[in-house]
Short mmCIF file of C-alpha atoms and ligand atoms in Angstrom, two decimals:
data_model
loop_
_atom_site.label_atom_id
_atom_site.label_comp_id
_atom_site.label_asym_id
_atom_site.label_seq_id
_atom_site.Cartn_x
_atom_site.Cartn_y
_atom_site.Cartn_z
CA MET A 1 1.54 33.70 -18.74
CA THR A 2 0.23 30.14 -18.40
CA ILE A 3 2.27 27.41 -16.72
CA LEU A 4 1.75 23.67 -16.65
CA VAL A 5 3.08 21.64 -13.72
CA VAL A 6 3.19 17.87 -14.13
CA GLY A 7 2.76 15.96 -10.86
CA GLY A 8 0.49 15.93 -7.84
CA GLY A 9 2.29 15.72 -4.49
CA GLY A 10 3.62 17.98 -1.75
CA ARG A 11 6.63 18.82 -3.89
CA GLU A 12 4.41 20.06 -6.71
CA HIS A 13 2.32 22.07 -4.26
CA ALA A 14 5.51 23.77 -2.97
CA ILE A 15 6.64 24.48 -6.55
CA ILE A 16 3.23 25.92 -7.49
CA LYS A 17 3.00 28.14 -4.40
CA LYS A 18 6.46 29.51 -5.13
CA LEU A 19 5.71 30.09 -8.82
CA LYS A 20 2.60 32.04 -7.82
CA GLU A 21 4.82 34.71 -6.26
CA ASN A 22 5.63 35.79 -9.83
CA ARG A 23 3.01 38.31 -10.92
CA SER A 24 3.38 37.66 -14.62
CA ILE A 25 2.01 34.14 -14.10
CA ASP A 26 -1.76 34.35 -14.26
CA LYS A 27 -2.68 30.71 -14.69
CA ILE A 28 -1.21 27.42 -13.46
CA TYR A 29 -2.52 24.01 -14.44
CA ALA A 30 -1.54 20.95 -12.39
CA LEU A 31 -1.68 17.51 -14.05
CA PRO A 32 -3.11 15.78 -12.10
CA GLY A 33 -2.56 17.93 -8.97
CA ASN A 34 -4.67 17.00 -5.94
CA GLY A 35 -7.52 18.28 -3.79
CA GLY A 36 -5.22 20.60 -1.83
CA ILE A 37 -3.30 21.89 -4.84
CA ALA A 38 -6.70 22.85 -6.28
CA ALA A 39 -6.64 25.92 -4.00
CA ASP A 40 -3.62 27.23 -5.92
CA ALA A 41 -3.90 25.81 -9.44
CA GLU A 42 -6.46 24.34 -11.81
CA CYS A 43 -6.13 20.57 -11.50
CA VAL A 44 -6.84 18.47 -14.56
CA ASN A 45 -7.30 14.75 -14.25
CA ILE A 46 -4.46 13.60 -16.50
CA GLY A 47 -1.92 11.18 -15.04
CA ALA A 48 1.69 12.34 -14.73
CA THR A 49 2.88 9.46 -16.93
CA ASP A 50 0.28 9.85 -19.67
CA ILE A 51 2.69 11.69 -21.95
CA ALA A 52 0.39 11.70 -24.99
CA ALA A 53 -2.46 13.26 -22.99
CA ILE A 54 -0.11 15.81 -21.39
CA VAL A 55 1.16 16.88 -24.83
CA ASP A 56 -2.39 17.10 -26.14
CA PHE A 57 -3.46 19.22 -23.19
CA ALA A 58 -0.45 21.53 -23.59
CA LYS A 59 -1.19 22.00 -27.30
CA ASN A 60 -4.80 22.99 -26.63
CA ASN A 61 -4.30 25.27 -23.64
CA ALA A 62 -1.76 27.86 -24.78
CA ILE A 63 0.91 26.72 -22.32
CA ASP A 64 3.94 29.03 -22.19
CA PHE A 65 6.15 26.98 -19.92
CA ALA A 66 6.06 23.53 -18.32
CA VAL A 67 7.61 22.14 -15.15
CA VAL A 68 7.88 18.36 -15.14
CA ALA A 69 8.46 17.44 -11.50
CA PRO A 70 8.28 13.64 -10.88
CA ASP A 71 10.88 11.06 -11.90
CA ASP A 72 8.74 8.75 -14.04
CA PRO A 73 7.52 11.26 -16.66
CA LEU A 74 11.07 12.64 -16.89
CA VAL A 75 12.52 9.17 -17.44
CA LEU A 76 9.76 8.45 -19.99
CA GLY A 77 10.66 11.55 -22.04
CA CYS A 78 7.90 14.03 -21.13
CA VAL A 79 10.25 17.01 -21.58
CA ASP A 80 11.38 15.75 -25.00
CA ALA A 81 7.75 15.41 -26.09
CA LEU A 82 6.81 18.91 -24.88
CA ASN A 83 9.93 20.45 -26.42
CA GLU A 84 8.97 18.83 -29.71
CA ILE A 85 5.76 20.86 -29.86
CA GLY A 86 7.68 24.02 -28.99
CA ILE A 87 6.98 24.25 -25.25
CA LYS A 88 9.87 25.32 -23.09
CA CYS A 89 10.33 23.14 -20.02
CA PHE A 90 12.09 22.92 -16.71
CA GLY A 91 13.39 19.37 -16.34
CA PRO A 92 15.92 17.11 -18.05
CA GLU A 93 15.34 15.30 -21.31
CA LYS A 94 15.07 11.53 -21.28
CA ASN A 95 18.72 10.92 -22.15
CA ALA A 96 19.79 12.91 -19.05
CA ALA A 97 17.03 11.68 -16.70
CA ILE A 98 18.72 8.28 -16.95
CA ILE A 99 21.02 9.55 -14.18
CA GLU A 100 18.17 8.58 -11.85
CA GLY A 101 16.44 6.07 -14.12
CA SER A 102 19.35 3.64 -14.11
CA LYS A 103 21.60 3.01 -11.13
CA VAL A 104 23.94 1.01 -13.38
CA PHE A 105 24.29 4.09 -15.60
CA SER A 106 24.95 6.45 -12.70
CA LYS A 107 27.45 4.15 -10.99
CA ASN A 108 29.35 3.60 -14.23
CA LEU A 109 29.32 7.35 -14.88
CA MET A 110 30.85 8.04 -11.48
CA LYS A 111 33.49 5.37 -11.97
CA LYS A 112 34.40 6.62 -15.46
CA TYR A 113 34.76 10.24 -14.33
CA GLY A 114 36.30 9.66 -10.89
CA ILE A 115 33.34 10.98 -8.89
CA PRO A 116 33.48 9.62 -5.31
CA THR A 117 30.91 6.91 -4.59
CA ALA A 118 30.67 3.50 -2.91
CA GLN A 119 32.63 0.63 -4.52
CA TYR A 120 30.27 -1.60 -6.48
CA GLU A 121 29.70 -4.48 -8.89
CA VAL A 122 26.93 -4.80 -11.48
CA PHE A 123 25.15 -8.11 -12.13
CA SER A 124 22.69 -9.27 -14.76
CA ASP A 125 23.15 -12.95 -13.85
CA MET A 126 21.68 -14.06 -10.51
CA ASP A 127 24.10 -16.96 -9.98
CA LYS A 128 27.09 -14.66 -10.40
CA ALA A 129 25.56 -12.19 -7.92
CA LEU A 130 24.98 -14.98 -5.38
CA GLU A 131 28.53 -16.26 -5.85
CA TYR A 132 29.91 -12.75 -5.31
CA LEU A 133 27.93 -12.49 -2.06
CA GLU A 134 29.78 -15.53 -0.62
CA THR A 135 32.78 -13.31 0.04
CA ALA A 136 31.45 -9.74 -0.20
CA PRO A 137 31.91 -7.53 2.89
CA ILE A 138 28.81 -7.43 5.13
CA PRO A 139 26.69 -5.31 5.61
CA THR A 140 26.18 -4.81 1.92
CA VAL A 141 23.77 -2.77 -0.17
CA ILE A 142 21.66 -4.23 -3.00
CA LYS A 143 20.06 -1.86 -5.49
CA ALA A 144 17.65 -2.54 -8.33
CA ASP A 145 18.83 -0.80 -11.51
CA GLY A 146 15.59 0.98 -12.42
CA LEU A 147 12.96 3.11 -10.69
CA ALA A 148 11.24 1.24 -7.86
CA LEU A 149 9.15 3.88 -6.07
CA GLY A 150 12.06 4.56 -3.73
CA LYS A 151 11.98 0.96 -2.48
CA GLY A 152 14.68 -0.61 -4.63
CA VAL A 153 17.49 -0.31 -2.06
CA ILE A 154 18.07 -3.07 0.50
CA ILE A 155 20.69 -2.79 3.22
CA ALA A 156 21.52 -6.38 4.12
CA GLN A 157 23.01 -7.00 7.56
CA THR A 158 23.71 -10.69 6.91
CA ARG A 159 24.84 -12.77 3.94
CA ASP A 160 21.49 -14.61 3.97
CA ASP A 161 19.51 -11.37 3.84
CA ALA A 162 21.67 -10.18 0.95
CA LYS A 163 21.02 -13.40 -1.00
CA LYS A 164 17.33 -13.20 -0.26
CA ALA A 165 17.22 -9.61 -1.58
CA VAL A 166 19.03 -10.63 -4.77
CA LYS A 167 16.61 -13.51 -5.35
CA GLU A 168 13.60 -11.29 -4.74
CA MET A 169 14.83 -8.73 -7.24
CA MET A 170 16.20 -11.05 -9.94
CA GLU A 171 14.07 -14.19 -9.66
CA ASP A 172 10.76 -13.08 -8.10
CA LYS A 173 10.97 -9.71 -9.88
CA VAL A 174 9.41 -7.83 -6.97
CA PHE A 175 10.34 -4.58 -8.74
CA GLY A 176 9.51 -5.90 -12.22
CA GLU A 177 12.11 -5.23 -14.91
CA SER A 178 13.77 -2.65 -12.61
CA GLY A 179 15.47 -5.61 -10.93
CA SER A 180 16.78 -7.37 -14.06
CA ASN A 181 20.12 -5.73 -13.43
CA ILE A 182 21.33 -5.00 -9.93
CA VAL A 183 24.13 -3.12 -8.24
CA ILE A 184 25.78 -4.58 -5.15
CA GLU A 185 27.73 -1.92 -3.32
CA GLU A 186 29.86 -1.16 -0.35
CA PHE A 187 28.02 -0.09 2.81
CA LEU A 188 29.04 3.45 3.73
CA THR A 189 28.57 5.27 7.02
CA GLY A 190 28.20 8.91 7.97
CA PRO A 191 25.61 11.66 8.03
CA GLU A 192 23.47 12.08 4.93
CA VAL A 193 22.86 15.39 3.19
CA SER A 194 20.53 16.22 0.32
CA VAL A 195 21.69 18.96 -2.03
CA LEU A 196 19.32 20.01 -4.79
CA SER A 197 20.92 22.09 -7.52
CA PHE A 198 19.85 24.13 -10.51
CA THR A 199 21.90 23.37 -13.60
CA ASP A 200 21.67 24.30 -17.27
CA GLY A 201 24.69 22.21 -18.28
CA LYS A 202 26.99 25.23 -18.12
CA THR A 203 26.62 26.33 -14.51
CA VAL A 204 25.60 24.41 -11.42
CA VAL A 205 24.03 26.33 -8.54
CA PRO A 206 23.52 24.32 -5.35
CA MET A 207 20.43 25.23 -3.34
CA VAL A 208 20.40 25.36 0.45
CA SER A 209 21.26 21.89 1.84
CA SER A 210 18.69 19.77 3.66
CA MET A 211 18.22 16.65 5.78
CA ASP A 212 15.53 14.08 5.09
CA HIS A 213 14.07 11.69 7.70
CA LYS A 214 13.25 8.52 5.79
CA ARG A 215 12.15 6.11 8.51
CA ALA A 216 8.52 6.01 9.58
CA LYS A 217 9.10 6.26 13.33
CA ASP A 218 11.00 8.41 15.83
CA ASN A 219 14.73 7.73 16.37
CA ASP A 220 15.02 6.50 12.78
CA GLU A 221 13.09 3.34 13.54
CA GLY A 222 10.41 1.63 11.46
CA LEU A 223 10.20 1.16 7.75
CA ASN A 224 11.69 3.34 5.02
CA THR A 225 9.20 5.85 3.65
CA GLY A 226 9.15 8.53 1.00
CA GLY A 227 10.30 10.92 3.75
CA MET A 228 8.64 11.95 7.05
CA GLY A 229 10.13 15.40 7.36
CA THR A 230 13.03 17.66 6.47
CA VAL A 231 15.07 20.54 7.80
CA ALA A 232 17.24 23.06 5.97
CA PRO A 233 20.04 23.93 6.06
CA ASN A 234 21.72 20.69 7.11
CA PRO A 235 24.31 21.45 9.84
CA TYR A 236 26.61 18.66 8.63
CA TYR A 237 27.01 20.47 5.32
CA THR A 238 29.72 22.88 6.39
CA ASP A 239 31.44 25.38 4.09
CA ALA A 240 34.38 22.96 3.79
CA VAL A 241 32.08 20.10 2.73
CA ALA A 242 30.28 22.41 0.29
CA LYS A 243 33.59 23.35 -1.32
CA GLU A 244 34.68 19.71 -1.54
CA CYS A 245 31.32 18.80 -3.15
CA MET A 246 31.49 21.61 -5.70
CA GLU A 247 34.98 20.59 -6.81
CA LYS A 248 34.74 16.82 -6.64
CA ILE A 249 31.07 16.08 -7.26
CA PHE A 250 28.83 18.85 -8.63
CA ILE A 251 30.99 20.28 -11.42
CA PRO A 252 32.46 16.88 -12.38
CA THR A 253 28.92 15.42 -12.66
CA MET A 254 27.72 18.26 -14.90
CA ASN A 255 30.82 17.92 -17.07
CA ALA A 256 30.50 14.13 -17.21
CA MET A 257 26.92 14.37 -18.47
CA ASN A 258 28.02 16.87 -21.13
CA ALA A 259 30.89 14.60 -22.18
CA GLU A 260 28.42 11.73 -22.58
CA GLY A 261 26.21 13.88 -24.82
CA ARG A 262 23.54 13.92 -22.10
CA THR A 263 23.48 17.55 -20.98
CA PHE A 264 21.39 17.81 -17.82
CA LYS A 265 19.08 20.82 -17.52
CA GLY A 266 16.78 21.09 -14.52
CA CYS A 267 17.09 20.18 -10.87
CA LEU A 268 19.87 17.69 -10.22
CA TYR A 269 19.59 16.19 -6.75
CA PHE A 270 22.71 14.93 -5.02
CA GLY A 271 22.10 12.40 -2.23
CA LEU A 272 25.37 12.53 -0.32
CA MET A 273 27.02 10.78 2.60
CA ILE A 274 29.81 12.45 4.54
CA THR A 275 31.99 9.41 5.20
CA PRO A 276 35.26 9.27 7.16
CA ASP A 277 36.84 8.99 3.70
CA GLY A 278 35.28 12.14 2.27
CA THR A 279 31.87 12.98 0.86
CA LYS A 280 30.44 10.40 -1.55
CA VAL A 281 27.42 10.21 -3.80
CA ILE A 282 24.75 7.76 -2.57
CA GLU A 283 22.33 8.57 -5.37
CA TYR A 284 21.39 11.09 -8.00
CA ASN A 285 17.81 12.14 -8.65
CA CYS A 286 16.79 13.93 -11.82
CA ARG A 287 14.27 16.14 -10.02
CA PHE A 288 13.40 18.08 -6.88
CA GLY A 289 13.34 15.80 -3.82
CA ASP A 290 10.21 15.34 -1.76
CA PRO A 291 9.95 16.46 1.07
CA GLU A 292 13.24 18.38 0.62
CA THR A 293 11.51 20.82 -1.74
CA GLN A 294 9.10 21.69 1.05
CA VAL A 295 11.93 23.26 3.08
CA VAL A 296 14.22 24.41 0.27
CA LEU A 297 11.77 26.45 -1.81
CA PRO A 298 10.30 28.39 1.15
CA LEU A 299 13.89 29.63 1.75
CA LEU A 300 14.46 30.65 -1.88
CA ASP A 301 14.66 34.42 -2.14
CA THR A 302 14.97 34.70 -5.91
CA ASP A 303 11.91 34.36 -8.14
CA LEU A 304 11.57 30.65 -9.00
CA TYR A 305 10.17 31.17 -12.48
CA THR A 306 13.08 33.48 -13.37
CA VAL A 307 15.53 30.75 -12.37
CA MET A 308 13.61 28.00 -14.18
CA GLU A 309 13.38 29.99 -17.37
CA ALA A 310 17.11 30.80 -17.22
CA VAL A 311 17.87 27.08 -16.85
CA ALA A 312 15.74 26.28 -19.90
CA ASP A 313 17.48 29.06 -21.88
CA GLU A 314 20.96 28.03 -20.68
CA ARG A 315 21.72 31.39 -19.12
CA LEU A 316 21.70 30.40 -15.46
CA SER A 317 25.06 32.17 -14.94
CA GLU A 318 23.24 35.51 -15.39
CA ILE A 319 20.98 34.91 -12.37
CA ASP A 320 21.96 35.58 -8.79
CA VAL A 321 20.19 32.75 -6.98
CA LYS A 322 19.78 33.71 -3.34
CA PHE A 323 18.46 31.90 -0.27
CA LYS A 324 17.22 33.49 2.95
CA ASP A 325 19.59 33.25 5.86
CA GLU A 326 16.96 31.34 7.84
CA ASN A 327 16.05 27.78 8.81
CA ALA A 328 13.08 25.71 7.73
CA CYS A 329 11.42 22.59 9.15
CA CYS A 330 8.79 20.47 7.44
CA VAL A 331 6.82 17.85 9.38
CA ILE A 332 4.97 15.33 7.24
CA MET A 333 1.55 14.37 8.56
CA ALA A 334 0.70 10.87 7.38
CA SER A 335 -2.09 8.35 7.79
CA GLU A 336 -1.49 5.92 10.67
CA GLY A 337 -0.12 2.69 9.20
CA TYR A 338 1.84 4.30 6.35
CA PRO A 339 3.90 3.03 4.52
CA VAL A 340 2.06 -0.31 4.69
CA LYS A 341 -1.70 -0.15 5.16
CA TYR A 342 -3.83 2.82 6.12
CA GLU A 343 -7.36 4.15 5.94
CA LYS A 344 -8.36 7.08 3.76
CA GLY A 345 -11.32 9.42 3.46
CA TYR A 346 -11.04 11.46 6.69
CA GLU A 347 -11.84 15.16 6.50
CA ILE A 348 -8.87 17.53 6.78
CA THR A 349 -9.34 20.92 8.46
CA VAL A 350 -6.80 23.65 9.09
CA ASP A 351 -7.32 26.39 11.73
CA ASP A 352 -7.19 29.94 10.37
CA ASP A 353 -4.49 31.06 12.80
CA ILE A 354 -1.91 28.50 11.62
CA ASP A 355 1.59 29.98 11.43
CA GLY A 356 3.13 27.91 8.67
CA GLU A 357 2.58 26.68 5.13
CA VAL A 358 0.67 23.52 4.29
CA PHE A 359 1.73 21.54 1.22
CA VAL A 360 -0.85 18.92 0.36
CA ALA A 361 0.15 15.51 -1.02
CA GLY A 362 -2.44 12.75 -0.47
CA ALA A 363 -5.83 14.43 -0.44
CA LYS A 364 -8.89 14.77 -2.63
CA ALA A 365 -11.68 17.31 -2.75
CA GLU A 366 -15.22 15.97 -2.38
CA ASN A 367 -18.42 17.97 -1.86
CA GLY A 368 -16.44 21.02 -0.83
CA LYS A 369 -14.42 19.07 1.74
CA LEU A 370 -10.80 18.00 1.67
CA LEU A 371 -10.40 14.29 2.46
CA THR A 372 -7.28 12.21 3.16
CA ASN A 373 -6.40 10.09 0.17
CA GLY A 374 -2.90 8.77 0.68
CA GLY A 375 -0.16 7.69 3.05
CA ARG A 376 1.68 10.98 3.22
CA VAL A 377 -1.20 13.44 3.51
CA LEU A 378 0.53 16.81 3.80
CA GLY A 379 3.61 18.68 4.95
CA VAL A 380 3.64 21.59 7.39
CA THR A 381 6.59 23.97 6.97
CA SER A 382 7.70 26.86 9.15
CA THR A 383 10.73 29.09 8.84
CA ALA A 384 12.57 31.02 11.56
CA ALA A 385 15.91 32.60 12.35
CA THR A 386 17.13 29.51 14.20
CA LEU A 387 16.60 25.81 13.58
CA LYS A 388 15.15 25.37 17.06
CA ASP A 389 12.53 28.06 16.45
CA ALA A 390 11.68 26.62 13.02
CA ILE A 391 11.12 23.19 14.57
CA ASP A 392 9.01 24.58 17.44
CA LYS A 393 6.94 26.66 15.04
CA SER A 394 6.31 23.69 12.75
CA TYR A 395 5.14 21.47 15.58
CA LYS A 396 2.83 24.25 16.81
CA ALA A 397 1.47 24.57 13.29
CA VAL A 398 0.94 20.80 13.09
CA GLU A 399 -1.48 21.13 16.01
CA LYS A 400 -3.62 23.41 13.85
CA VAL A 401 -4.15 20.68 11.25
CA HIS A 402 -6.74 18.02 11.97
CA PHE A 403 -7.72 14.74 10.33
CA GLY A 404 -8.65 11.24 11.44
CA ASN A 405 -5.86 8.69 11.95
CA SER A 406 -3.14 11.30 11.59
CA PHE A 407 0.40 10.31 12.43
CA TYR A 408 3.68 12.19 12.43
CA ARG A 409 7.19 11.89 13.80
CA ARG A 410 7.90 13.97 16.91
CA ASP A 411 11.65 14.25 16.34
CA ILE A 412 12.06 15.95 12.96
CA GLY A 413 15.19 18.09 13.21
CA ALA A 414 16.31 16.65 16.57
CA LYS A 415 19.45 15.10 15.10
CA ALA A 416 20.27 18.30 13.22
CA LEU A 417 19.87 20.35 16.41
CA LYS A 418 22.33 18.09 18.22
CA ALA A 419 24.82 18.24 15.36
CA GLY A 420 24.56 22.02 15.29
CA ASP A 421 25.51 22.16 18.98
CA ASN A 422 28.77 20.29 18.46
P1 AMP B 1 18.30 5.60 -2.15
O1 AMP B 1 16.95 5.04 -2.50
O2 AMP B 1 19.37 5.36 -3.13
O3 AMP B 1 18.18 7.00 -1.62
O4 AMP B 1 18.75 4.81 -0.84
C1 AMP B 1 17.94 4.82 0.28
C2 AMP B 1 18.78 4.95 1.52
O5 AMP B 1 19.62 3.81 1.63
C3 AMP B 1 19.76 6.13 1.48
O6 AMP B 1 19.18 7.31 1.89
C4 AMP B 1 20.81 5.65 2.47
O7 AMP B 1 20.37 5.87 3.79
C5 AMP B 1 20.83 4.16 2.24
N1 AMP B 1 21.96 3.78 1.37
C6 AMP B 1 21.98 3.73 0.03
N2 AMP B 1 23.20 3.35 -0.42
C7 AMP B 1 23.96 3.16 0.67
C8 AMP B 1 25.32 2.76 0.89
N3 AMP B 1 26.14 2.45 -0.11
N4 AMP B 1 25.77 2.68 2.17
C9 AMP B 1 24.96 2.96 3.20
N5 AMP B 1 23.68 3.34 3.09
C10 AMP B 1 23.17 3.44 1.83
N1 LIG B 2 13.42 12.56 -0.36
C1 LIG B 2 14.11 11.73 -1.27
C2 LIG B 2 13.64 11.79 -2.65
O1 LIG B 2 12.92 12.67 -3.07
O2 LIG B 2 14.02 10.90 -3.42
#
């Protein structure tokens, strides 16, 4: 069987490595993949958003199944286009990917169907937004409607900062058309939990929970990043919270999308906050999270392809999706200076006796060497019976990976360890 994976980051590397455990898969293409993924799949230099080229490639290479992993091709309709030429896919169609593609859509969906989320107002007129901010509770949260490379959320601690953020989005268009409409919402507090789920529109199966670490520096300081590390499971996600989420969030969201004629099939990501008022949705993503996938998939016990195919065929209820009763920790190794300015082109080497998996994100192959080629270079994941052991193992494994200007947080999992003690 031949599989096509669209995307080229650490998430895609984790997906590809897991798919390879299935012996009936004899070929995986990654579009575009990266220098590290090239060890596990054939990388073809076609951009993840070049839908026409992806379709052309799929037509000419006898693809049996496609996994579309990143948000932008999903929102652009990559799955629709592949389905049209008869290729089965894992991932939502365009009309369902809007759950991530438009914050206005997702907020209105939650309001309409009574799914708990922060109070909010939508604005398409800057003057009205600025007027609203004169009396809005502070801190407040400003969100660009569309995709903004994970940067379209501003938490404003003062009224002036809030107004500045609105002007930047609506007048200066720092996120382009993504900021033509904005959401201004209530600032919530509490621990955050990521829950990825498999859903075929009939059944929703939550995966093991996880905790992301978004800030660049230790103690949650520094700028927001794409994620500097993850642990799974997340100790804040107790059985009681899981039950509450299933009843009030997961099933209602699946049903709401069906009721809107936008059946969601694929990985639906719930970004949650456990507030003093109950668990609320901070955001939906229409895809596997990164770096959450780098801890969640190593814990998956069931064959990934079997689950993905069942989702595409709408028979997920027939599959017993199981996770190992273990813990995982992923430390992201980045280039010093990320997420602002950093150097690239340093050689990456990994010692043979490393005890952990390496998922490569920002790297390219050149003359037989692997060179750094991005801000987040790779993720190192270890699993163990306890969270403490998983963290210790990951940090030991990190010492077996070498490249110039490398930088990583030293406290991935520290907060989770503390929470687990309480
Ligand atoms: P997002 O890009 O939607 O994941 O938002 C980025 C981060 O902003 C989230 O992980 C939260 O930490 C924070 N955030 C988003 N919305 C809110 C909110 N209403 N209240 C507090 N923090 C928020
Ligand atoms: N780690 C957050 C995301 O994938 O959006």
